[in-house]
Amino acid sequence: MSAYRPTHDFLPGVPAVSRGRGAPNPPQGFHLADFIRMVHARRRLILRVAAGTVACALIAALLLPTSYSSNAVVMLDPRKNNVTDISAVLSQLSADPASLQNQIQILQSRELAATVIARLKLSADPEFNAALPQPGLAGQAALLLDPRQWFARRPRAGATDNDRIIDAFLRHVDAQAQGLSTAITITAKSRDASRAALIANTLADAYVKAQVTDKMTAAAATTSWLNNRLKELAQQLQAQEEEIQRYKAENGLNDSAPGNSLVDQQMAAINAQIVQARSDLAEKEAVSARLKQLARRGNSADAGQIAASPLIVQLRSQQAQVVAEEGNLASKYGALHPKMQALEQQKRELDAKIAQEVGRLAAGADNDVMVARAHVASLEASLGGTEHTATTQNMARIRLQALESNAASTRTMYEAFVQRLRQSQNMDEVQTPESRIISRAPVPLYPSAPRRTLIVGAALPLGLLLGVLMALLMEKLGPLMPVRAGAAPGVVLEPPARTSPAPARKGPPILGEINDAAALPAADFVPDYPASRYARAMAALVRQLESRAGSGGAVVALTSADAGENRSVIAVSLARAAARMGKKTVMLDCAQGTPATRALNAPVAAGLHEVLGGEIALNKALAKDPRCGVWLLGTMKRPASNAEVYASPAMVRLVSVLRGGADFVVIDCGPATAGPEAALIARLADATVLVCRRQALDSAMMGDAQRILESAQAAPVGIVVTK
C-alpha cells in the first residue's frame, strides 16, 4: 500500500488554518437551494393549503350576494346666465378642486340621502332596512354567511331606524370627480339592476333640484330681510329729516338756496354799502378840505363844487355883465360918475352874494361829511352784528352738516335697498341651477360584484403563498405532535432529546437520551426543524463532545453494539448540528454498507481508501451535503483487510489533517462487535460515543462492546441512549 500524501487544502474554498472553538464561524444563511428543497419536501402541505384557500374563496364567491352598479354624471356648469345673474343672491359656483369636493360632500350628505330614501320609499326595502326580514330562506342564509356582516360595526344604543337606513344607503352610493373636469360621477349599487339606476338618477335629480331650492330659499330670505331693513331705514330717514328741520328752525338757518344763507347775503350787501359809503365819505371829505383850503386863500369861489353851483354861475354872469358895462362906461365917464358908482355898488353886492353862497356851500359840504361818516358808522355797526350772527350760524351749521350727511347716507342706503328689492322680486321665478345632468344612469346589463373569477383567480397565488408561509413556519418551529418511528424524510418526527443525565450506574456515562432515532430519515430532522428540541439536543451534545477535545478540531467516533441504523442517524445528526452552528464539519463514513453516506445523499465519487492510498487528493474526494454543508468522506471500495488500513500511519495522518483543518469531525465506525475496525478508529478520536437502545443497555452485547473499546484503549467513552 502506497503512503498517504497529506494535503492541508482539503476543503474546497476553505483555507487550511487551525480553527479554535472560541471563535466559531457564523452560521450559514438560508439560500435558494434550501428554499427549493423545502418547497419540494413540503409540496403536499403547500398544495393542501392552496387548495383549501381556493375552496374557501370559491365558497365565499358563491355566497356573496350579487350587486349591480350604475353611474349618473352631473357637471358643474361654469357658464353664467346674464339675465338671472344681475340679481343673484348666491354667487356663481367656481370650478376649483375645493368647490368640486364641496359638491361631492353635498351629494353624500345625510339630508340629500334622506330625501332620496323618502322619494323612493327605500325604508320598506330589506336591502336598506336591516330590521325587515330577508325575503326567503336563501336570502337569510346569504346574509348570515356574508363575511361582511360578521365584522360590520354595530349601531350605537338609541340609534333610530332612520339613521340606520341612511347609513345603509350611504354605503350603497358614491360620488367621485372625473379627472380634471368639473363632472361628478354618481355611482349607486343595489342587488336589483333597475333599482341601482333609479337610485343614481334620483340622487342626481335631487341634487340639481336642491340647488334651485337653495337659491329660492336664499332669495326669499333675502327679500324678507330687505323688506324689514327698508322699513327700518325709512323710519330712520324720516327721523333724521325731522331733526334737521327742527335744528334749522332753532338756529335760524334759513338758506335761500343750498349753500347760500340769508346772513351771508346780508353781510355781502352791507359790505357793498360800506364800501360805497366810505367812498362817498372820502369824496365829501376831500371837497370840504378843498373848500377850506381855498377859503383860507380867499379864492374859494374857484372851487369846482362852488363854481358848478347854479346860483354862483348866475351871480358870476351878472358880475361879468357889470364888469363889462364898467369897462364900457369907464372910457366915457370917470370913476366918480354916478353910473360908475352904481356899477361899483352892484359889484360889491354881487361879491357879497357870492361869498354868502360860498359860505353856505362850504357849510353844506361839512354837513355832508358828517352825514357820510354817520352812515359809514351805521353800516359798520350793522356789519358787526351780522358777522356775529354769521359766526353763530356757522358753528350751528357744522352740526347741521353732520345731520345732513347722516341723512344723505341713510337715503343712499335706502335707495340701494329699494333697487335690490325690486330686482330680487322680479327674478325669484327664474332661478337656474349651477349644475346639470349630462348622462343619466342606465340599467346595468352585468353585475358589478362580486367578481367571482377574480376572487377565485387571486385565491390560487394567495393559497400558494400561505402554503409556503406555513411550510416556512413548520421549518422553523418543528413538529407540534409526534408520529410513528421510521417516517419518511420530510415528515414530522417525534420531539426528542432529553439531555438530563441518567441515574448513577457502572460503566461509561450516559451523555443523553434520544427519542426514536432508529431510521435514517430521522437525520433530516436537524435541517428540517432547526428550532425543535431534537436539534437543540444535538447542538448541546456537540458542545459537550467538543469540550473533551484538545487543540484543533474535535474528532468524535460513533459506534454501537448492534448493526442498526440508529448509530448512523446520531452521527449524521451530530454532523449537521455542528454545521448549522457554523462549524466546518467533516463526516467519515467507515461503517459497512455506508449508511451515513446514504443519509447525507452527497455525490461521492471517491472514498477514504482512495485518499489513504494516494490515488486522489483529499479535497477532491470530499463531497458536500446539500442540506447543511457537511463535507463527507465516504467509503466507495474496501480492501481485503480494513484493520491494517485503519491502523496505518496514513490513517493517523489523515485524522491529524482533519483535526487541523476542520472544527468538528464525526466518524461512523460501525458496530464495535463486528471487528477490530471500530476500536482502531476510536483510538484516534477525542471522544467515543457508544449508541445503544434503552432495552439493550444492560445486555451482554453491550457489555462486549464496552470491553472491546476498553481493551483497545479507545478514547473516553460516553453512551447515547435511543428509545
mmCIF file of C-alpha atoms in Angstrom, residues 136-417:
data_model
loop_
_atom_site.group_PDB
_atom_site.id
_atom_site.type_symbol
_atom_site.label_atom_id
_atom_site.label_comp_id
_atom_site.label_asym_id
_atom_site.label_seq_id
_atom_site.Cartn_x
_atom_site.Cartn_y
_atom_site.Cartn_z
ATOM 1 C CA GLY A 136 -86.787 33.749 1.512
ATOM 2 C CA LEU A 137 -84.561 31.228 3.246
ATOM 3 C CA ALA A 138 -81.784 31.663 0.679
ATOM 4 C CA GLY A 139 -81.619 35.401 1.349
ATOM 5 C CA GLN A 140 -81.366 34.871 5.101
ATOM 6 C CA ALA A 141 -78.648 32.232 4.650
ATOM 7 C CA ALA A 142 -76.693 34.526 2.334
ATOM 8 C CA LEU A 143 -76.962 37.320 4.897
ATOM 9 C CA LEU A 144 -75.705 35.066 7.687
ATOM 10 C CA LEU A 145 -72.846 33.700 5.585
ATOM 11 C CA ASP A 146 -71.825 37.084 4.189
ATOM 12 C CA PRO A 147 -68.353 37.778 5.662
ATOM 13 C CA ARG A 148 -69.024 41.500 5.520
ATOM 14 C CA GLN A 149 -71.790 41.077 8.082
ATOM 15 C CA TRP A 150 -69.503 39.301 10.520
ATOM 16 C CA PHE A 151 -67.313 42.366 11.031
ATOM 17 C CA ALA A 152 -69.968 45.025 10.478
ATOM 18 C CA ARG A 153 -69.989 47.746 13.088
ATOM 19 C CA ARG A 154 -72.927 47.624 15.446
ATOM 20 C CA PRO A 155 -75.073 50.770 15.722
ATOM 21 C CA ARG A 156 -74.890 52.708 18.938
ATOM 22 C CA ALA A 157 -77.552 52.329 21.570
ATOM 23 C CA GLY A 158 -80.516 54.606 20.933
ATOM 24 C CA ALA A 159 -79.884 54.978 17.192
ATOM 25 C CA THR A 160 -83.137 55.435 15.258
ATOM 26 C CA ASP A 161 -84.235 53.268 12.342
ATOM 27 C CA ASN A 162 -83.987 56.296 10.060
ATOM 28 C CA ASP A 163 -80.305 56.753 10.961
ATOM 29 C CA ARG A 164 -79.596 53.102 10.209
ATOM 30 C CA ILE A 165 -81.386 53.301 6.860
ATOM 31 C CA ILE A 166 -79.423 56.416 5.906
ATOM 32 C CA ASP A 167 -76.158 54.716 6.895
ATOM 33 C CA ALA A 168 -77.047 51.702 4.752
ATOM 34 C CA PHE A 169 -77.994 53.968 1.841
ATOM 35 C CA LEU A 170 -74.721 55.888 2.039
ATOM 36 C CA ARG A 171 -72.816 52.593 1.812
ATOM 37 C CA HIS A 172 -74.585 51.955 -1.495
ATOM 38 C CA VAL A 173 -73.758 55.293 -3.144
ATOM 39 C CA ASP A 174 -70.546 57.073 -4.010
ATOM 40 C CA ALA A 175 -69.537 60.296 -5.780
ATOM 41 C CA GLN A 176 -66.181 60.899 -7.433
ATOM 42 C CA ALA A 177 -64.720 63.662 -9.596
ATOM 43 C CA GLN A 178 -63.741 62.739 -13.146
ATOM 44 C CA GLY A 179 -60.130 63.734 -13.690
ATOM 45 C CA LEU A 180 -59.552 67.453 -14.145
ATOM 46 C CA SER A 181 -63.077 68.173 -15.401
ATOM 47 C CA THR A 182 -65.990 69.630 -13.427
ATOM 48 C CA ALA A 183 -68.045 66.458 -13.879
ATOM 49 C CA ILE A 184 -69.035 64.284 -10.910
ATOM 50 C CA THR A 185 -69.890 60.600 -11.320
ATOM 51 C CA ILE A 186 -72.637 59.316 -9.020
ATOM 52 C CA THR A 187 -72.429 55.544 -8.518
ATOM 53 C CA ALA A 188 -75.260 53.569 -6.945
ATOM 54 C CA LYS A 189 -75.116 49.881 -6.033
ATOM 55 C CA SER A 190 -78.032 47.543 -5.420
ATOM 56 C CA ARG A 191 -78.982 43.909 -5.737
ATOM 57 C CA ASP A 192 -81.539 44.942 -8.339
ATOM 58 C CA ALA A 193 -80.219 46.442 -11.583
ATOM 59 C CA SER A 194 -83.238 48.714 -12.135
ATOM 60 C CA ARG A 195 -83.095 49.986 -8.576
ATOM 61 C CA ALA A 196 -79.395 50.833 -8.937
ATOM 62 C CA ALA A 197 -80.113 53.021 -11.983
ATOM 63 C CA LEU A 198 -83.180 54.542 -10.284
ATOM 64 C CA ILE A 199 -81.197 55.474 -7.164
ATOM 65 C CA ALA A 200 -78.408 57.114 -9.192
ATOM 66 C CA ASN A 201 -80.854 59.134 -11.318
ATOM 67 C CA THR A 202 -82.994 60.129 -8.348
ATOM 68 C CA LEU A 203 -79.932 61.265 -6.397
ATOM 69 C CA ALA A 204 -78.763 63.361 -9.373
ATOM 70 C CA ASP A 205 -82.239 64.914 -9.789
ATOM 71 C CA ALA A 206 -82.477 65.648 -6.076
ATOM 72 C CA TYR A 207 -79.054 67.303 -6.143
ATOM 73 C CA VAL A 208 -79.959 69.577 -9.083
ATOM 74 C CA LYS A 209 -83.344 70.460 -7.599
ATOM 75 C CA ALA A 210 -81.724 71.126 -4.249
ATOM 76 C CA GLN A 211 -79.593 73.811 -5.887
ATOM 77 C CA VAL A 212 -82.701 75.577 -7.229
ATOM 78 C CA THR A 213 -84.427 75.170 -3.862
ATOM 79 C CA ASP A 214 -81.427 76.635 -2.092
ATOM 80 C CA LYS A 215 -81.479 79.621 -4.434
ATOM 81 C CA MET A 216 -85.212 80.151 -3.978
ATOM 82 C CA THR A 217 -84.885 79.849 -0.219
ATOM 83 C CA ALA A 218 -81.983 82.269 -0.189
ATOM 84 C CA ALA A 219 -83.913 84.701 -2.425
ATOM 85 C CA ALA A 220 -86.985 84.532 -0.181
ATOM 86 C CA ALA A 221 -84.892 85.055 2.922
ATOM 87 C CA THR A 222 -83.122 87.962 1.229
ATOM 88 C CA THR A 223 -86.420 89.572 0.180
ATOM 89 C CA SER A 224 -87.814 89.282 3.688
ATOM 90 C CA TRP A 225 -84.672 90.750 5.151
ATOM 91 C CA LEU A 226 -84.697 93.609 2.604
ATOM 92 C CA ASN A 227 -88.308 94.468 3.455
ATOM 93 C CA ASN A 228 -87.554 94.618 7.147
ATOM 94 C CA ARG A 229 -84.423 96.594 6.525
ATOM 95 C CA LEU A 230 -86.266 99.094 4.286
ATOM 96 C CA LYS A 231 -88.845 99.725 6.999
ATOM 97 C CA GLU A 232 -86.103 100.434 9.474
ATOM 98 C CA LEU A 233 -84.287 102.733 7.040
ATOM 99 C CA ALA A 234 -87.476 104.641 6.175
ATOM 100 C CA GLN A 235 -88.198 105.296 9.829
ATOM 101 C CA GLN A 236 -84.605 106.291 10.428
ATOM 102 C CA LEU A 237 -84.551 108.657 7.423
ATOM 103 C CA GLN A 238 -87.797 110.319 8.493
ATOM 104 C CA ALA A 239 -86.485 110.899 11.984
ATOM 105 C CA GLN A 240 -83.253 112.366 10.619
ATOM 106 C CA GLU A 241 -85.106 114.763 8.274
ATOM 107 C CA GLU A 242 -87.326 115.962 11.124
ATOM 108 C CA GLU A 243 -84.281 116.543 13.293
ATOM 109 C CA ILE A 244 -82.617 118.612 10.523
ATOM 110 C CA GLN A 245 -85.637 120.890 10.078
ATOM 111 C CA ARG A 246 -86.031 121.314 13.815
ATOM 112 C CA TYR A 247 -82.374 122.215 14.165
ATOM 113 C CA LYS A 248 -82.595 124.785 11.341
ATOM 114 C CA ALA A 249 -85.574 126.449 12.949
ATOM 115 C CA GLU A 250 -83.925 126.545 16.354
ATOM 116 C CA ASN A 251 -80.728 128.102 14.977
ATOM 117 C CA GLY A 252 -82.258 130.337 12.271
ATOM 118 C CA LEU A 253 -80.566 128.515 9.450
ATOM 119 C CA ASN A 254 -82.924 129.648 6.666
ATOM 120 C CA ASP A 255 -80.998 129.410 3.461
ATOM 121 C CA SER A 256 -82.434 130.804 0.223
ATOM 122 C CA ALA A 257 -80.621 128.125 -1.659
ATOM 123 C CA PRO A 258 -78.399 125.185 -0.699
ATOM 124 C CA GLY A 259 -75.069 126.639 0.443
ATOM 125 C CA ASN A 260 -76.317 130.329 0.330
ATOM 126 C CA SER A 261 -77.637 131.551 3.703
ATOM 127 C CA LEU A 262 -79.543 134.849 4.254
ATOM 128 C CA VAL A 263 -76.940 136.059 6.736
ATOM 129 C CA ASP A 264 -74.233 135.635 4.138
ATOM 130 C CA GLN A 265 -76.296 137.597 1.618
ATOM 131 C CA GLN A 266 -76.922 140.328 4.177
ATOM 132 C CA MET A 267 -73.213 140.518 5.007
ATOM 133 C CA ALA A 268 -72.373 140.831 1.348
ATOM 134 C CA ALA A 269 -74.895 143.661 0.891
ATOM 135 C CA ILE A 270 -73.676 145.548 3.980
ATOM 136 C CA ASN A 271 -70.084 145.181 2.831
ATOM 137 C CA ALA A 272 -71.016 146.657 -0.526
ATOM 138 C CA GLN A 273 -72.831 149.569 1.126
ATOM 139 C CA ILE A 274 -69.915 150.207 3.471
ATOM 140 C CA VAL A 275 -67.548 150.356 0.543
ATOM 141 C CA GLN A 276 -69.834 152.825 -1.233
ATOM 142 C CA ALA A 277 -70.387 154.885 1.913
ATOM 143 C CA ARG A 278 -66.693 155.064 2.618
ATOM 144 C CA SER A 279 -66.108 156.194 -0.953
ATOM 145 C CA ASP A 280 -68.732 158.937 -0.610
ATOM 146 C CA LEU A 281 -67.256 159.970 2.742
ATOM 147 C CA ALA A 282 -63.810 160.222 1.282
ATOM 148 C CA GLU A 283 -65.128 162.284 -1.619
ATOM 149 C CA LYS A 284 -67.050 164.636 0.614
ATOM 150 C CA GLU A 285 -64.131 164.990 2.988
ATOM 151 C CA ALA A 286 -61.919 165.888 0.037
ATOM 152 C CA VAL A 287 -64.411 168.554 -1.164
ATOM 153 C CA SER A 288 -64.714 170.010 2.321
ATOM 154 C CA ALA A 289 -60.992 170.104 2.757
ATOM 155 C CA ARG A 290 -60.563 171.818 -0.639
ATOM 156 C CA LEU A 291 -63.149 174.411 0.162
ATOM 157 C CA LYS A 292 -61.480 175.187 3.430
ATOM 158 C CA GLN A 293 -58.134 175.496 1.710
ATOM 159 C CA LEU A 294 -59.475 177.870 -0.961
ATOM 160 C CA ALA A 295 -61.309 179.793 1.673
ATOM 161 C CA ARG A 296 -58.097 180.372 3.522
ATOM 162 C CA ARG A 297 -56.545 181.662 0.302
ATOM 163 C CA GLY A 298 -59.540 183.898 -0.437
ATOM 164 C CA ASN A 299 -60.471 182.294 -3.724
ATOM 165 C CA SER A 300 -62.935 179.742 -2.542
ATOM 166 C CA ALA A 301 -65.209 180.642 -5.396
ATOM 167 C CA ASP A 302 -62.743 178.908 -7.704
ATOM 168 C CA ALA A 303 -63.604 175.577 -6.237
ATOM 169 C CA GLY A 304 -65.158 173.272 -8.737
ATOM 170 C CA GLN A 305 -68.068 172.344 -6.498
ATOM 171 C CA ILE A 306 -68.773 176.052 -5.877
ATOM 172 C CA ALA A 307 -68.259 177.034 -9.467
ATOM 173 C CA ALA A 308 -70.706 174.389 -10.510
ATOM 174 C CA SER A 309 -73.445 175.847 -8.300
ATOM 175 C CA PRO A 310 -76.241 177.356 -10.447
ATOM 176 C CA LEU A 311 -76.579 180.404 -8.188
ATOM 177 C CA ILE A 312 -72.859 181.063 -8.302
ATOM 178 C CA VAL A 313 -72.984 180.716 -12.054
ATOM 179 C CA GLN A 314 -75.826 183.237 -12.241
ATOM 180 C CA LEU A 315 -74.120 185.631 -9.901
ATOM 181 C CA ARG A 316 -70.874 185.354 -11.840
ATOM 182 C CA SER A 317 -72.770 186.002 -15.040
ATOM 183 C CA GLN A 318 -74.239 189.146 -13.527
ATOM 184 C CA GLN A 319 -70.801 190.058 -12.216
ATOM 185 C CA ALA A 320 -69.382 189.654 -15.696
ATOM 186 C CA GLN A 321 -72.033 191.903 -17.192
ATOM 187 C CA VAL A 322 -71.371 194.518 -14.549
ATOM 188 C CA VAL A 323 -67.641 194.364 -15.261
ATOM 189 C CA ALA A 324 -68.348 194.648 -18.974
ATOM 190 C CA GLU A 325 -70.561 197.705 -18.509
ATOM 191 C CA GLU A 326 -67.984 199.176 -16.180
ATOM 192 C CA GLY A 327 -65.402 198.796 -18.900
ATOM 193 C CA ASN A 328 -67.633 200.455 -21.451
ATOM 194 C CA LEU A 329 -68.542 203.346 -19.138
ATOM 195 C CA ALA A 330 -65.003 203.790 -17.840
ATOM 196 C CA SER A 331 -63.978 205.156 -21.247
ATOM 197 C CA LYS A 332 -66.788 207.631 -21.210
ATOM 198 C CA TYR A 333 -67.104 208.518 -17.556
ATOM 199 C CA GLY A 334 -64.801 208.893 -14.698
ATOM 200 C CA ALA A 335 -64.654 206.883 -11.566
ATOM 201 C CA LEU A 336 -66.876 209.298 -9.736
ATOM 202 C CA HIS A 337 -69.629 209.213 -12.217
ATOM 203 C CA PRO A 338 -72.901 208.074 -10.637
ATOM 204 C CA LYS A 339 -73.220 205.315 -13.136
ATOM 205 C CA MET A 340 -69.754 204.159 -12.262
ATOM 206 C CA GLN A 341 -70.597 204.349 -8.601
ATOM 207 C CA ALA A 342 -73.766 202.339 -9.213
ATOM 208 C CA LEU A 343 -71.815 199.711 -11.009
ATOM 209 C CA GLU A 344 -69.307 199.542 -8.155
ATOM 210 C CA GLN A 345 -72.133 199.202 -5.703
ATOM 211 C CA GLN A 346 -73.645 196.462 -7.826
ATOM 212 C CA LYS A 347 -70.276 194.630 -7.956
ATOM 213 C CA ARG A 348 -69.967 194.778 -4.197
ATOM 214 C CA GLU A 349 -73.440 193.354 -3.788
ATOM 215 C CA LEU A 350 -72.688 190.536 -6.214
ATOM 216 C CA ASP A 351 -69.418 189.711 -4.406
ATOM 217 C CA ALA A 352 -71.281 189.642 -1.119
ATOM 218 C CA LYS A 353 -73.895 187.326 -2.551
ATOM 219 C CA ILE A 354 -71.178 185.068 -3.973
ATOM 220 C CA ALA A 355 -69.333 184.983 -0.665
ATOM 221 C CA GLN A 356 -72.571 184.277 1.126
ATOM 222 C CA GLU A 357 -73.327 181.436 -1.312
ATOM 223 C CA VAL A 358 -69.778 180.072 -0.979
ATOM 224 C CA GLY A 359 -70.088 180.025 2.780
ATOM 225 C CA ARG A 360 -73.365 178.271 2.535
ATOM 226 C CA LEU A 361 -71.928 175.690 0.163
ATOM 227 C CA ALA A 362 -68.891 175.136 2.426
ATOM 228 C CA ALA A 363 -71.176 174.562 5.414
ATOM 229 C CA GLY A 364 -73.208 172.164 3.300
ATOM 230 C CA ALA A 365 -70.030 170.266 2.446
ATOM 231 C CA ASP A 366 -69.189 169.911 6.135
ATOM 232 C CA ASN A 367 -72.702 168.659 6.823
ATOM 233 C CA ASP A 368 -72.365 166.123 4.006
ATOM 234 C CA VAL A 369 -69.108 164.882 5.560
ATOM 235 C CA MET A 370 -70.783 164.418 8.926
ATOM 236 C CA VAL A 371 -73.723 162.606 7.389
ATOM 237 C CA ALA A 372 -71.405 160.339 5.390
ATOM 238 C CA ARG A 373 -69.414 159.498 8.484
ATOM 239 C CA ALA A 374 -72.579 158.673 10.400
ATOM 240 C CA HIS A 375 -73.710 156.483 7.508
ATOM 241 C CA VAL A 376 -70.408 154.615 7.467
ATOM 242 C CA ALA A 377 -70.515 154.069 11.213
ATOM 243 C CA SER A 378 -74.063 152.775 10.979
ATOM 244 C CA LEU A 379 -73.144 150.362 8.250
ATOM 245 C CA GLU A 380 -70.099 149.133 10.183
ATOM 246 C CA ALA A 381 -72.222 148.529 13.285
ATOM 247 C CA SER A 382 -74.699 146.543 11.200
ATOM 248 C CA LEU A 383 -71.839 144.529 9.706
ATOM 249 C CA GLY A 384 -70.502 143.650 13.159
ATOM 250 C CA GLY A 385 -73.881 142.376 14.279
ATOM 251 C CA THR A 386 -74.290 140.444 11.092
ATOM 252 C CA GLU A 387 -70.826 138.914 11.460
ATOM 253 C CA HIS A 388 -71.639 137.777 14.988
ATOM 254 C CA THR A 389 -74.850 136.212 13.723
ATOM 255 C CA ALA A 390 -72.917 134.547 10.868
ATOM 256 C CA THR A 391 -70.345 133.131 13.293
ATOM 257 C CA THR A 392 -73.091 131.681 15.469
ATOM 258 C CA GLN A 393 -74.835 130.187 12.462
ATOM 259 C CA ASN A 394 -71.580 128.750 11.082
ATOM 260 C CA MET A 395 -70.978 126.931 14.338
ATOM 261 C CA ALA A 396 -74.529 125.628 14.200
ATOM 262 C CA ARG A 397 -74.112 124.711 10.527
ATOM 263 C CA ILE A 398 -71.315 122.267 11.438
ATOM 264 C CA ARG A 399 -73.798 120.201 13.405
ATOM 265 C CA LEU A 400 -76.302 120.683 10.582
ATOM 266 C CA GLN A 401 -73.827 119.294 8.058
ATOM 267 C CA ALA A 402 -73.316 116.204 10.215
ATOM 268 C CA LEU A 403 -77.071 115.707 10.429
ATOM 269 C CA GLU A 404 -77.445 116.187 6.683
ATOM 270 C CA SER A 405 -74.556 113.734 5.977
ATOM 271 C CA ASN A 406 -76.214 111.053 8.099
ATOM 272 C CA ALA A 407 -79.482 111.664 6.372
ATOM 273 C CA ALA A 408 -77.832 111.512 2.939
ATOM 274 C CA SER A 409 -76.104 108.240 3.816
ATOM 275 C CA THR A 410 -79.343 106.765 5.050
ATOM 276 C CA ARG A 411 -81.126 107.972 1.907
ATOM 277 C CA THR A 412 -78.449 106.405 -0.351
ATOM 278 C CA MET A 413 -78.670 103.101 1.504
ATOM 279 C CA TYR A 414 -82.441 103.211 1.370
ATOM 280 C CA GLU A 415 -82.447 103.776 -2.384
ATOM 281 C CA ALA A 416 -79.917 100.937 -2.930
ATOM 282 C CA PHE A 417 -82.022 98.531 -0.871
#
